CSV table of C-alpha atoms and ligand atoms in Angstrom, one decimal:
chain,number,residue,atom,x,y,z
A,1491,UNK,CA,-1.7,1.4,-3.0
A,1492,UNK,CA,-2.3,5.2,-3.3
A,1493,UNK,CA,0.4,6.9,-5.2
A,1494,UNK,CA,3.7,6.8,-3.3
A,1495,UNK,CA,6.6,8.7,-4.7
A,1496,UNK,CA,8.0,5.7,-6.5
A,1497,UNK,CA,4.8,5.1,-8.4
A,1498,UNK,CA,4.5,8.8,-9.3
A,1499,UNK,CA,8.0,8.9,-10.7
A,1500,UNK,CA,7.4,5.7,-12.7
A,1501,UNK,CA,4.1,6.9,-14.0
A,1502,UNK,CA,5.9,9.9,-15.5
A,1503,UNK,CA,8.5,7.7,-17.3
A,1504,UNK,CA,6.1,6.2,-19.9
A,1505,UNK,CA,7.3,2.6,-20.4
A,1506,UNK,CA,10.3,1.7,-18.3
A,1507,UNK,CA,12.1,-1.3,-19.8
A,1508,UNK,CA,11.4,-4.6,-18.1
A,1509,UNK,CA,14.3,-6.4,-16.6
A,1510,UNK,CA,15.6,-9.6,-18.2
A,1511,UNK,CA,13.2,-12.0,-16.4
A,1512,UNK,CA,14.5,-15.3,-15.2
A,1513,UNK,CA,13.2,-18.4,-17.1
A,1514,UNK,CA,10.4,-19.9,-15.1
A,1515,UNK,CA,12.2,-22.8,-13.4
A,1516,UNK,CA,9.5,-24.0,-11.0
A,1517,UNK,CA,7.2,-26.9,-12.3
A,1518,UNK,CA,4.0,-25.0,-12.9
A,1519,UNK,CA,1.9,-28.1,-13.4
A,1520,UNK,CA,2.3,-30.1,-10.2
A,1521,UNK,CA,0.8,-27.8,-7.6
A,1522,UNK,CA,-2.3,-26.7,-9.6
A,1523,UNK,CA,-0.7,-23.9,-11.4
A,1524,UNK,CA,-3.0,-24.1,-14.4
A,1525,UNK,CA,-6.1,-23.6,-12.1
A,1526,UNK,CA,-4.3,-20.7,-10.5
A,1527,UNK,CA,-3.4,-19.1,-13.8
A,1528,UNK,CA,-7.0,-19.4,-15.0
A,1529,UNK,CA,-8.3,-17.7,-11.8
A,1530,UNK,CA,-5.6,-14.9,-12.0
A,1531,UNK,CA,-6.5,-14.4,-15.7
A,1532,UNK,CA,-10.2,-14.1,-14.9
A,1533,UNK,CA,-9.5,-11.6,-12.2
A,1534,UNK,CA,-7.1,-9.4,-14.3
A,1535,UNK,CA,-9.5,-9.6,-17.3
A,1536,UNK,CA,-12.4,-8.4,-15.2
A,1537,UNK,CA,-12.2,-4.6,-15.6
A,1538,UNK,CA,-12.5,-3.1,-12.1
A,1539,UNK,CA,-11.4,0.5,-12.8
A,1540,UNK,CA,-13.8,3.0,-11.1
A,1541,UNK,CA,-15.0,4.7,-14.3
A,1542,UNK,CA,-16.5,1.8,-16.1
A,1543,UNK,CA,-15.5,-1.4,-14.3
A,1544,UNK,CA,-17.2,-3.7,-11.8
A,1545,UNK,CA,-15.6,-5.0,-8.6
A,1546,UNK,CA,-18.9,-6.7,-7.9
A,1547,UNK,CA,-18.6,-8.8,-11.0
A,1548,UNK,CA,-15.0,-9.8,-10.0
A,1549,UNK,CA,-16.1,-10.7,-6.5
A,1550,UNK,CA,-19.0,-12.8,-7.8
A,1551,UNK,CA,-16.6,-14.6,-10.2
A,1552,UNK,CA,-14.3,-15.4,-7.3
A,1553,UNK,CA,-17.2,-16.6,-5.2
A,1554,UNK,CA,-18.3,-18.9,-8.0
A,1555,UNK,CA,-14.8,-20.5,-8.0
A,1556,UNK,CA,-14.9,-20.9,-4.2
A,1557,UNK,CA,-18.3,-22.5,-4.3
A,1558,UNK,CA,-17.1,-24.9,-7.0
A,1559,UNK,CA,-14.3,-25.9,-4.5
A,1560,UNK,CA,-16.8,-26.7,-1.8
A,1561,UNK,CA,-17.4,-23.4,0.1
A,1562,UNK,CA,-21.0,-22.9,1.2
A,1563,UNK,CA,-23.1,-19.8,1.0
A,1564,UNK,CA,-22.6,-19.5,4.8
A,1565,UNK,CA,-18.8,-19.2,4.2
A,1566,UNK,CA,-19.2,-16.4,1.7
A,1567,UNK,CA,-20.3,-12.8,2.1
A,1568,UNK,CA,-21.0,-10.9,-1.1
A,1569,UNK,CA,-21.9,-7.2,-0.5
A,1570,UNK,CA,-22.4,-4.2,-2.7
A,1571,UNK,CA,-23.8,-0.8,-1.5
A,1572,UNK,CA,-27.2,0.1,-3.0
A,1573,UNK,CA,-25.8,3.5,-4.1
A,1574,UNK,CA,-22.6,1.9,-5.6
A,1575,UNK,CA,-23.7,-1.5,-7.0
A,1576,UNK,CA,-20.4,-2.0,-8.9
A,1577,UNK,CA,-18.2,-1.4,-5.9
A,1578,UNK,CA,-18.9,-4.7,-4.3
A,1579,UNK,CA,-16.8,-7.0,-2.1
A,1580,UNK,CA,-16.4,-10.6,-1.0
A,1581,UNK,CA,-15.4,-12.1,2.3
A,1582,UNK,CA,-14.7,-15.9,2.3
A,1583,UNK,CA,-13.9,-17.9,5.4
A,1584,UNK,CA,-12.3,-21.3,5.9
A,1585,UNK,CA,-13.5,-21.9,9.4
A,1586,UNK,CA,-11.0,-23.0,12.1
A,1587,UNK,CA,-11.5,-25.5,15.0
A,1588,UNK,CA,-10.5,-23.0,17.7
A,1589,UNK,CA,-13.5,-20.8,18.3
A,1590,UNK,CA,-11.6,-18.7,20.8
A,1591,UNK,CA,-9.1,-17.6,18.2
A,1592,UNK,CA,-10.3,-14.6,16.0
A,1593,UNK,CA,-8.3,-15.9,13.0
A,1594,UNK,CA,-6.2,-14.4,10.2
A,1595,UNK,CA,-7.4,-11.8,7.7
A,1596,UNK,CA,-5.9,-11.8,4.2
A,1597,UNK,CA,-6.9,-8.5,2.6
A,1598,UNK,CA,-6.6,-7.5,-1.0
A,1599,UNK,CA,-8.2,-4.8,-3.1
A,1600,UNK,CA,-9.6,-5.8,-6.5
A,1601,UNK,CA,-10.1,-2.3,-7.9
A,1602,UNK,CA,-7.4,-1.0,-10.1
A,1603,UNK,CA,-6.1,2.4,-11.3
A,1604,UNK,CA,-7.7,3.6,-14.6
A,1605,UNK,CA,-6.0,2.3,-17.8
A,1606,UNK,CA,-6.8,3.5,-21.3
A,1607,UNK,CA,-6.3,0.9,-24.1
A,1608,UNK,CA,-4.9,3.6,-26.5
A,1609,UNK,CA,-2.1,4.4,-24.1
A,1610,UNK,CA,-0.9,0.9,-23.6
A,1611,UNK,CA,1.3,-1.3,-25.8
A,1612,UNK,CA,-1.0,-4.3,-25.0
A,1613,UNK,CA,-4.6,-4.5,-23.9
A,1614,UNK,CA,-4.6,-3.6,-20.2
A,1615,UNK,CA,-7.5,-6.0,-19.6
A,1616,UNK,CA,-6.0,-9.1,-21.2
A,1617,UNK,CA,-3.5,-11.1,-19.2
A,1618,UNK,CA,-0.5,-11.4,-21.5
A,1619,UNK,CA,2.5,-13.6,-20.7
A,1620,UNK,CA,5.6,-12.5,-22.5
A,1621,UNK,CA,9.3,-13.0,-22.0
A,1622,UNK,CA,8.8,-14.2,-18.4
A,1623,UNK,CA,6.4,-11.4,-17.5
A,1624,UNK,CA,2.7,-11.1,-16.9
A,1625,UNK,CA,1.4,-7.8,-18.4
A,1626,UNK,CA,-2.0,-6.2,-17.5
A,1627,UNK,CA,-3.6,-3.6,-15.3
A,1628,UNK,CA,-3.5,-4.9,-11.7
A,1629,UNK,CA,-1.0,-7.8,-12.4
A,1630,UNK,CA,1.1,-6.3,-9.6
A,1631,UNK,CA,-1.3,-3.9,-7.8
A,1632,UNK,CA,-3.1,-5.9,-6.4
A,1633,UNK,CA,-4.6,-8.8,-8.3
A,1634,UNK,CA,-1.6,-11.2,-8.0
A,1635,UNK,CA,-2.0,-11.3,-4.2
A,1636,UNK,CA,-5.8,-11.4,-4.5
A,1637,UNK,CA,-5.6,-14.4,-6.8
A,1638,UNK,CA,-3.1,-16.2,-4.6
A,1639,UNK,CA,-5.3,-15.7,-1.5
A,1640,UNK,CA,-8.4,-17.1,-3.3
A,1641,UNK,CA,-6.4,-19.9,-4.9
A,1642,UNK,CA,-4.9,-20.9,-1.5
A,1643,UNK,CA,-8.4,-21.1,0.1
A,1644,UNK,CA,-9.5,-23.4,-2.8
A,1645,UNK,CA,-6.4,-25.6,-2.5
A,1646,UNK,CA,-6.9,-25.9,1.3
A,1647,UNK,CA,-10.5,-26.9,0.8
A,1648,UNK,CA,-9.7,-29.4,-1.9
A,1649,UNK,CA,-7.0,-31.1,0.2
A,1650,UNK,CA,-9.2,-31.2,3.2
A,1651,UNK,CA,-7.0,-29.0,5.4
A,1652,UNK,CA,-8.8,-27.7,8.5
A,1653,UNK,CA,-7.0,-24.9,10.2
A,1654,UNK,CA,-7.0,-24.3,14.0
A,1655,UNK,CA,-7.5,-20.5,13.4
A,1656,UNK,CA,-10.1,-19.4,10.8
A,1657,UNK,CA,-8.7,-17.9,7.6
A,1658,UNK,CA,-10.6,-15.0,6.1
A,1659,UNK,CA,-10.0,-13.6,2.7
A,1660,UNK,CA,-11.5,-10.1,2.0
A,1661,UNK,CA,-11.5,-8.8,-1.6
A,1662,UNK,CA,-12.5,-5.1,-1.6
A,1663,UNK,CA,-13.0,-2.1,-3.8
A,1664,UNK,CA,-12.3,1.6,-3.6
A,1665,UNK,CA,-8.7,1.5,-2.5
A,1666,UNK,CA,-7.3,3.3,-5.5
A,1667,UNK,CA,-9.9,6.2,-5.6
A,1668,UNK,CA,-10.4,8.9,-3.1
A,1669,UNK,CA,-14.0,9.8,-2.0
A,1670,UNK,CA,-15.7,6.6,-3.2
A,1671,UNK,CA,-17.1,3.6,-1.4
A,1672,UNK,CA,-14.2,1.8,0.3
A,1673,UNK,CA,-14.9,-1.8,1.1
A,1674,UNK,CA,-12.1,-2.2,3.7
A,1675,UNK,CA,-13.4,0.9,5.6
A,1676,UNK,CA,-17.0,-0.5,5.4
A,1677,UNK,CA,-15.9,-3.9,6.7
A,1678,UNK,CA,-13.8,-2.3,9.5
A,1679,UNK,CA,-16.5,0.0,10.6
A,1680,UNK,CA,-19.8,-1.7,9.7
A,1681,UNK,CA,-19.1,-5.5,9.4
A,1682,UNK,CA,-16.2,-6.2,11.6
A,1683,UNK,CA,-17.8,-9.5,12.5
A,1684,UNK,CA,-17.0,-10.7,9.0
A,1685,UNK,CA,-13.3,-9.9,9.1
A,1686,UNK,CA,-12.3,-9.7,12.8
A,1687,UNK,CA,-8.9,-11.3,13.2
A,1688,UNK,CA,-5.8,-11.5,15.4
A,1689,UNK,CA,-3.9,-9.8,12.6
A,1690,UNK,CA,-4.1,-9.0,8.9
A,1691,UNK,CA,-1.8,-9.5,5.9
A,1692,UNK,CA,-2.3,-6.9,3.2
A,1693,UNK,CA,-0.4,-5.4,0.3
A,1694,UNK,CA,2.4,-3.0,1.3
A,1695,UNK,CA,6.1,-3.8,1.1
A,1696,UNK,CA,7.4,-6.0,-1.7
A,1697,UNK,CA,10.5,-8.0,-2.5
A,1698,UNK,CA,13.2,-5.8,-3.9
A,1699,UNK,CA,15.1,-6.5,-7.1
A,1700,UNK,CA,18.2,-4.5,-8.0
A,1701,UNK,CA,18.8,-3.1,-11.4
A,1702,UNK,CA,20.3,-6.4,-12.6
A,1703,UNK,CA,17.2,-8.3,-11.4
A,1704,UNK,CA,19.0,-9.7,-8.4
A,1705,UNK,CA,16.8,-10.4,-5.4
A,1706,UNK,CA,18.3,-8.2,-2.6
A,1707,UNK,CA,15.7,-8.0,0.2
A,1708,UNK,CA,12.2,-9.3,1.1
A,1709,UNK,CA,10.5,-6.4,2.7
A,1710,UNK,CA,7.7,-6.5,5.1
A,1711,UNK,CA,5.7,-3.4,6.0
A,1712,UNK,CA,5.9,-3.1,9.7
A,1713,UNK,CA,4.5,0.4,9.8
A,1714,UNK,CA,2.8,2.8,7.4
A,1715,UNK,CA,2.9,6.5,7.5
A,1716,UNK,CA,-0.4,8.3,7.6
A,1717,UNK,CA,-1.5,10.3,4.6
A,1718,UNK,CA,-2.9,13.7,5.6
A,1719,UNK,CA,-3.5,16.9,3.6
A,1720,UNK,CA,-3.5,20.4,5.2
A,1721,UNK,CA,-4.9,23.5,3.5
A,1722,UNK,CA,-3.0,26.7,4.1
A,1723,UNK,CA,-5.0,29.9,3.5
A,1724,UNK,CA,-3.5,33.4,3.4
A,1725,UNK,CA,-5.9,36.3,3.3
A,1726,UNK,CA,-5.5,40.0,2.8
A,1727,UNK,CA,-7.7,43.0,2.4
A,1728,UNK,CA,-6.4,43.5,-1.1
A,1729,UNK,CA,-6.6,46.7,-3.1
A,1730,UNK,CA,-5.5,48.3,-6.4
A,1731,UNK,CA,-2.2,46.8,-7.8
A,1732,UNK,CA,-1.0,50.2,-8.8
A,1733,UNK,CA,-0.5,50.9,-5.0
A,1734,UNK,CA,1.3,47.9,-3.7
A,1735,UNK,CA,1.8,47.5,0.1
A,1736,UNK,CA,4.4,45.3,1.9
A,1737,UNK,CA,1.6,43.0,3.2
A,1738,UNK,CA,0.4,40.7,0.4
A,1739,UNK,CA,-1.4,37.4,0.5
A,1740,UNK,CA,0.9,35.8,-2.1
A,1741,UNK,CA,4.0,37.0,-0.3
A,1742,UNK,CA,2.6,35.7,3.0
A,1743,UNK,CA,1.9,32.3,1.4
A,1744,UNK,CA,5.4,32.3,-0.2
A,1745,UNK,CA,7.0,33.0,3.1
A,1746,UNK,CA,4.9,30.4,4.9
A,1747,UNK,CA,5.8,27.7,2.3
A,1748,UNK,CA,9.5,28.5,2.5
A,1749,UNK,CA,9.3,27.9,6.3
A,1750,UNK,CA,7.5,24.6,5.6
A,1751,UNK,CA,10.3,23.7,3.2
A,1752,UNK,CA,12.9,24.4,5.9
A,1753,UNK,CA,11.1,22.8,8.8
A,1754,UNK,CA,12.2,19.4,9.9
A,1755,UNK,CA,10.0,17.3,12.1
A,1756,UNK,CA,11.9,15.5,14.9
A,1757,UNK,CA,13.6,12.2,14.3
A,1758,UNK,CA,11.5,9.3,15.5
A,1759,UNK,CA,12.2,5.6,15.9
A,1760,UNK,CA,9.8,2.7,16.2
A,1761,UNK,CA,10.0,-1.1,15.8
A,1762,UNK,CA,9.8,-0.7,12.0
A,1763,UNK,CA,12.4,1.9,11.1
A,1764,UNK,CA,14.7,0.7,13.9
A,1765,UNK,CA,14.7,-2.8,12.4
A,1766,UNK,CA,15.0,-1.4,8.9
A,1767,UNK,CA,18.1,0.7,9.7
A,1768,UNK,CA,19.6,-2.1,11.7
A,1769,UNK,CA,19.3,-4.7,9.0
A,1770,UNK,CA,19.9,-2.4,6.0
A,1771,UNK,CA,23.1,-0.9,7.6
A,1772,UNK,CA,24.8,-4.3,7.0
A,1773,UNK,CA,23.6,-4.5,3.4
A,1774,UNK,CA,24.5,-0.9,2.6
A,1775,UNK,CA,27.8,-0.4,4.5
A,1776,UNK,CA,29.8,2.8,3.9
A,1777,UNK,CA,28.8,6.2,5.2
A,1778,UNK,CA,25.1,5.5,4.9
A,1779,UNK,CA,25.4,2.1,6.7
A,1780,UNK,CA,27.4,3.7,9.5
A,1781,UNK,CA,24.8,6.5,9.9
A,1782,UNK,CA,22.0,4.0,10.0
A,1783,UNK,CA,23.7,2.1,12.9
A,1784,UNK,CA,24.5,5.4,14.6
A,1785,UNK,CA,20.9,6.8,14.5
A,1786,UNK,CA,19.6,3.5,16.1
A,1787,UNK,CA,22.2,3.8,18.8
A,1788,UNK,CA,21.4,7.4,19.4
A,1789,UNK,CA,18.5,9.2,17.8
A,1790,UNK,CA,20.0,12.5,18.8
A,1791,UNK,CA,23.1,11.8,16.7
A,1792,UNK,CA,23.1,15.0,14.6
A,1793,UNK,CA,25.8,13.9,12.2
A,1794,UNK,CA,24.0,10.6,11.4
A,1795,UNK,CA,20.7,12.5,11.1
A,1796,UNK,CA,22.3,14.9,8.6
A,1797,UNK,CA,23.7,12.1,6.5
A,1798,UNK,CA,20.4,10.2,6.4
A,1799,UNK,CA,18.3,13.3,5.8
A,1800,UNK,CA,20.1,14.0,2.6
A,1801,UNK,CA,18.5,11.0,1.0
A,1802,UNK,CA,14.8,11.5,0.4
A,1803,UNK,CA,13.7,7.9,1.1
A,1804,UNK,CA,15.8,7.7,4.3
A,1805,UNK,CA,14.7,11.2,5.4
A,1806,UNK,CA,11.1,10.1,5.0
A,1807,UNK,CA,11.8,6.9,7.0
A,1808,UNK,CA,13.2,9.0,9.9
A,1809,UNK,CA,10.3,11.4,10.5
A,1810,UNK,CA,7.0,13.0,9.5
A,1811,UNK,CA,7.4,14.9,6.3
A,1812,UNK,CA,5.2,17.7,4.8
A,1813,UNK,CA,5.5,19.2,1.3
A,1814,UNK,CA,3.6,21.8,-0.7
A,1815,UNK,CA,1.8,20.1,-3.6
A,1816,UNK,CA,-0.8,22.5,-4.9
A,1817,UNK,CA,-1.3,26.3,-4.8
A,1818,UNK,CA,-4.0,28.7,-6.0
A,1819,UNK,CA,-4.5,32.4,-5.5
A,1820,UNK,CA,-5.3,35.9,-6.6
A,1821,UNK,CA,-8.4,37.0,-8.4
A,1822,UNK,CA,-7.4,39.6,-10.9
A,1823,UNK,CA,-4.3,40.8,-12.8
A,1824,UNK,CA,-4.7,44.4,-11.6
A,1825,UNK,CA,-5.8,43.7,-8.0
A,1826,UNK,CA,-3.7,42.9,-4.9
A,1827,UNK,CA,-4.5,39.3,-4.0
A,1828,UNK,CA,-7.1,38.8,-1.2
A,1829,UNK,CA,-6.8,35.0,-0.8
A,1830,UNK,CA,-4.2,32.3,-1.6
A,1831,UNK,CA,-4.6,28.6,-0.7
A,1832,UNK,CA,-2.0,25.9,-0.8
A,1833,UNK,CA,-2.2,22.1,-0.2
A,1834,UNK,CA,0.6,20.7,2.0
A,1835,UNK,CA,0.7,16.9,1.9
A,1836,UNK,CA,2.1,15.2,5.0
A,1837,UNK,CA,3.1,11.7,5.6
A,1838,UNK,CA,2.8,11.4,9.4
A,1839,UNK,CA,4.9,9.1,11.5
A,1840,UNK,CA,2.7,6.3,12.9
A,1841,UNK,CA,1.2,7.1,16.3
A,1842,UNK,CA,1.7,10.9,15.9
A,1843,UNK,CA,-1.7,12.7,16.2
A,1844,UNK,CA,-2.7,14.9,13.3
A,1845,UNK,CA,-3.1,17.9,15.7
A,1846,UNK,CA,0.6,17.6,16.7
A,1847,UNK,CA,1.6,18.0,13.0
A,1848,UNK,CA,-0.8,20.8,12.5
A,1849,UNK,CA,0.7,22.6,15.6
A,1850,UNK,CA,4.2,22.0,14.2
A,1851,UNK,CA,3.3,23.7,10.9
A,1852,UNK,CA,1.6,26.6,12.7
A,1853,UNK,CA,4.7,27.1,14.9
A,1854,UNK,CA,7.0,26.9,11.9
A,1855,UNK,CA,5.0,29.3,9.8
A,1856,UNK,CA,4.5,31.7,12.8
A,1857,UNK,CA,2.2,34.0,10.9
A,1858,UNK,CA,-1.4,34.4,12.2
A,1859,UNK,CA,-2.6,35.6,8.8
A,1860,UNK,CA,-1.9,32.2,7.4
A,1861,UNK,CA,-4.4,29.6,8.6
A,1862,UNK,CA,-3.5,25.9,8.7
A,1863,UNK,CA,-6.5,23.5,8.5
A,1864,UNK,CA,-7.0,19.9,7.7
A,1865,UNK,CA,-8.9,19.5,4.3
A,1866,UNK,CA,-11.9,17.9,6.0
A,1867,UNK,CA,-10.4,14.5,5.2
A,1868,UNK,CA,-8.9,13.1,8.4
A,1869,UNK,CA,-7.0,9.9,8.3
A,1870,UNK,CA,-8.0,7.6,11.2
A,1871,UNK,CA,-5.4,7.6,14.0
A,1872,UNK,CA,-3.3,4.4,13.8
A,1873,UNK,CA,-1.9,2.6,16.8
A,1874,UNK,CA,1.9,2.5,17.1
A,1875,UNK,CA,2.7,-0.7,15.3
A,1876,UNK,CA,4.5,-3.7,16.8
A,1877,UNK,CA,6.4,-6.4,14.9
A,1878,UNK,CA,6.1,-9.4,17.2
A,1879,UNK,CA,8.2,-12.5,16.6
A,1880,UNK,CA,5.1,-14.6,16.0
A,1881,UNK,CA,4.5,-12.5,12.9
A,1882,UNK,CA,8.0,-12.0,11.7
A,1883,UNK,CA,9.3,-15.5,12.6
A,1884,UNK,CA,7.2,-17.5,10.2
A,1885,UNK,CA,7.8,-15.0,7.4
A,1886,UNK,CA,11.6,-15.3,7.9
A,1887,UNK,CA,11.3,-19.1,8.1
A,1888,UNK,CA,9.3,-19.5,4.9
A,1889,UNK,CA,11.1,-16.7,3.1
A,1890,UNK,CA,14.5,-18.5,3.8
A,1891,UNK,CA,13.0,-21.6,2.3
A,1892,UNK,CA,11.6,-20.0,-0.9
A,1893,UNK,CA,14.2,-17.1,-1.2
A,1894,UNK,CA,17.4,-18.6,0.3
A,1895,UNK,CA,20.0,-15.9,1.2
A,1896,UNK,CA,17.6,-13.0,0.8
A,1897,UNK,CA,17.2,-11.0,4.1
A,1898,UNK,CA,13.8,-10.1,5.4
A,1899,UNK,CA,13.7,-6.4,6.2
A,1900,UNK,CA,10.9,-4.7,8.1
A,1901,UNK,CA,10.2,-1.3,6.5
A,1902,UNK,CA,8.0,1.7,7.1
A,1903,UNK,CA,6.1,2.4,3.9
A,1904,UNK,CA,5.5,5.9,2.8
A,1905,UNK,CA,2.4,5.2,0.6
A,1906,UNK,CA,-1.1,4.5,2.0
A,1907,UNK,CA,-3.0,1.3,1.8
A,1908,UNK,CA,-6.3,0.0,3.3
A,1909,UNK,CA,-4.4,-1.3,6.3
A,1910,UNK,CA,-5.2,2.2,7.7
A,1911,UNK,CA,-8.8,1.1,8.2
A,1912,UNK,CA,-8.2,-2.4,9.6
A,1913,UNK,CA,-5.5,-1.2,12.0
A,1914,UNK,CA,-7.7,1.7,13.1
A,1915,UNK,CA,-10.3,-0.9,13.9
A,1916,UNK,CA,-7.9,-2.8,16.1
A,1917,UNK,CA,-6.6,-5.5,13.7
A,1918,UNK,CA,-2.8,-5.2,13.6
A,1919,UNK,CA,-2.1,-5.1,9.8
A,1920,UNK,CA,1.1,-6.0,8.1
A,1921,UNK,CA,1.9,-5.0,4.5
A,1922,UNK,CA,3.6,-8.1,2.9
A,1923,UNK,CA,3.3,-8.8,-0.8
A,1924,UNK,CA,5.7,-11.7,-0.5
A,1925,UNK,CA,6.6,-11.3,-4.2
A,1926,UNK,CA,9.5,-9.5,-6.0
A,1927,UNK,CA,8.7,-6.5,-8.1
A,1928,UNK,CA,11.0,-4.6,-10.5
A,1929,UNK,CA,12.8,-1.6,-9.1
A,1930,UNK,CA,10.1,0.6,-10.7
A,1931,UNK,CA,7.4,-1.2,-8.8
A,1932,UNK,CA,6.3,-3.1,-12.0
A,1933,UNK,CA,5.0,0.3,-13.1
A,1934,UNK,CA,1.9,-0.1,-10.9
A,1935,UNK,CA,-0.5,2.8,-11.6
A,1936,UNK,CA,1.5,3.5,-14.8
A,1937,UNK,CA,1.5,2.1,-18.4
A,1938,UNK,CA,2.1,-1.5,-19.2
A,1939,UNK,CA,2.0,-2.7,-15.6
A,1940,UNK,CA,3.8,-6.1,-15.2
A,1941,UNK,CA,5.2,-8.6,-12.8
A,1942,UNK,CA,7.6,-11.5,-13.3
A,1943,UNK,CA,5.9,-14.9,-13.7
A,1944,UNK,CA,8.5,-16.4,-11.4
A,1945,UNK,CA,7.6,-13.8,-8.8
A,1946,UNK,CA,4.0,-15.0,-8.8
A,1947,UNK,CA,5.0,-18.7,-8.9
A,1948,UNK,CA,7.2,-18.2,-5.8
A,1949,UNK,CA,4.7,-15.8,-4.0
A,1950,UNK,CA,2.0,-18.5,-4.4
A,1951,UNK,CA,4.3,-21.1,-2.9
A,1952,UNK,CA,5.3,-18.8,0.0
A,1953,UNK,CA,1.7,-17.9,1.0
A,1954,UNK,CA,0.5,-21.5,0.8
A,1955,UNK,CA,3.1,-22.4,3.4
A,1956,UNK,CA,3.1,-19.3,5.5
A,1957,UNK,CA,-0.7,-19.2,6.1
A,1958,UNK,CA,-0.7,-22.8,7.3
A,1959,UNK,CA,2.0,-21.9,9.8
A,1960,UNK,CA,-0.1,-19.0,11.1
A,1961,UNK,CA,-3.4,-20.9,11.1
A,1962,UNK,CA,-2.1,-24.2,12.5
A,1963,UNK,CA,-4.4,-27.3,12.3
A,1964,UNK,CA,-4.0,-30.1,9.7
B,2167,LIG,ZN1,-2.7,-1.4,-4.3
């Protein structure tokens, strides 16, 4: 997942302390745990960072394991672009009996954020199990889910399970790095035939642990805001700094950014944040809980809006947000500035066109000398998401079994994942990690990334059951 606010904050806080992890209760031997652990270990220990790693090698290693379990070459698609031979991908399919059904896509990226050995306490590319935790780069983001998906296909094949709907696992590269080959985008645009499905499950929202390690909510991403950068450019004729004039490119930019800071996009509700506020209101209670219920009842409720807007996470769940993140300008100490540029990063509410946000910024700034343009990178438009019962129902059922008493909460995530490519290609995509991560996100993207062993044990049990419910058959 590209850096969301949480990851950014954690990355800055060096090595947040791990929670006291629960002793691993579940019997790890009965259901093939050793085979899973060996697969997970091989995946984590295959360096797949963009600078010097190889997703292609990781994909080939997973293909070897699937073949050993009985998958044929026809069931497996290994692909690497000629101009990026290390950025390869794998699509593996357990074919279903119902040829009219498109199937289920299980998407996971196998590339990881850079990790330097000298910065880490332990080797980032050795899977280390310590004090109830797995440590290593990608143990949370996103190799636990990738390993569970491959392991589940292997178990299904070994037990002779034949689904009604085909089950497709896509392991892709390029999710963590801008501007490189992105396997999910390639599959969505060039080889949709390999991955086409009725819906997709991808990384996104996770199970939430509180500061004491208590399991408080199992979140499912019902919607994802769209990442979009805008470039603001203020120009001026400049001149000698000994004769300053009221008009000045830096002042124009400063005024423009203050207006961006003050501007609030309208409150919007969709299936995702409506369900999130409704279910979380009960958990939260108090003023915040009351405001959550009020905003669902009446999106025009100004008092509820004010209460929720004061909390950054809730404010970002209510609306499109835009914020200045970079600025650059002026060309000499003794000259009036001629050009200043700033980057404004927006997280757009799903279904809202980029042009609408651009128009909102232009209206708020209201200064024709300040141009507002997209930075040439345009996120694909995403359809307004739905959270149908046939998706949510099975998750609630299995989650109640594996995580009794923990509510399932649809959320709108603020970070970006590869679901943006699959949903833009018409495959409704749900971000569901199915595993609990520490409040700091297991320090994904940061130092000493980790995940509780028990979380992986339970996540593996959950997906084994959940995918069978979705796929049917026997
Ligand atoms: Zn990720």
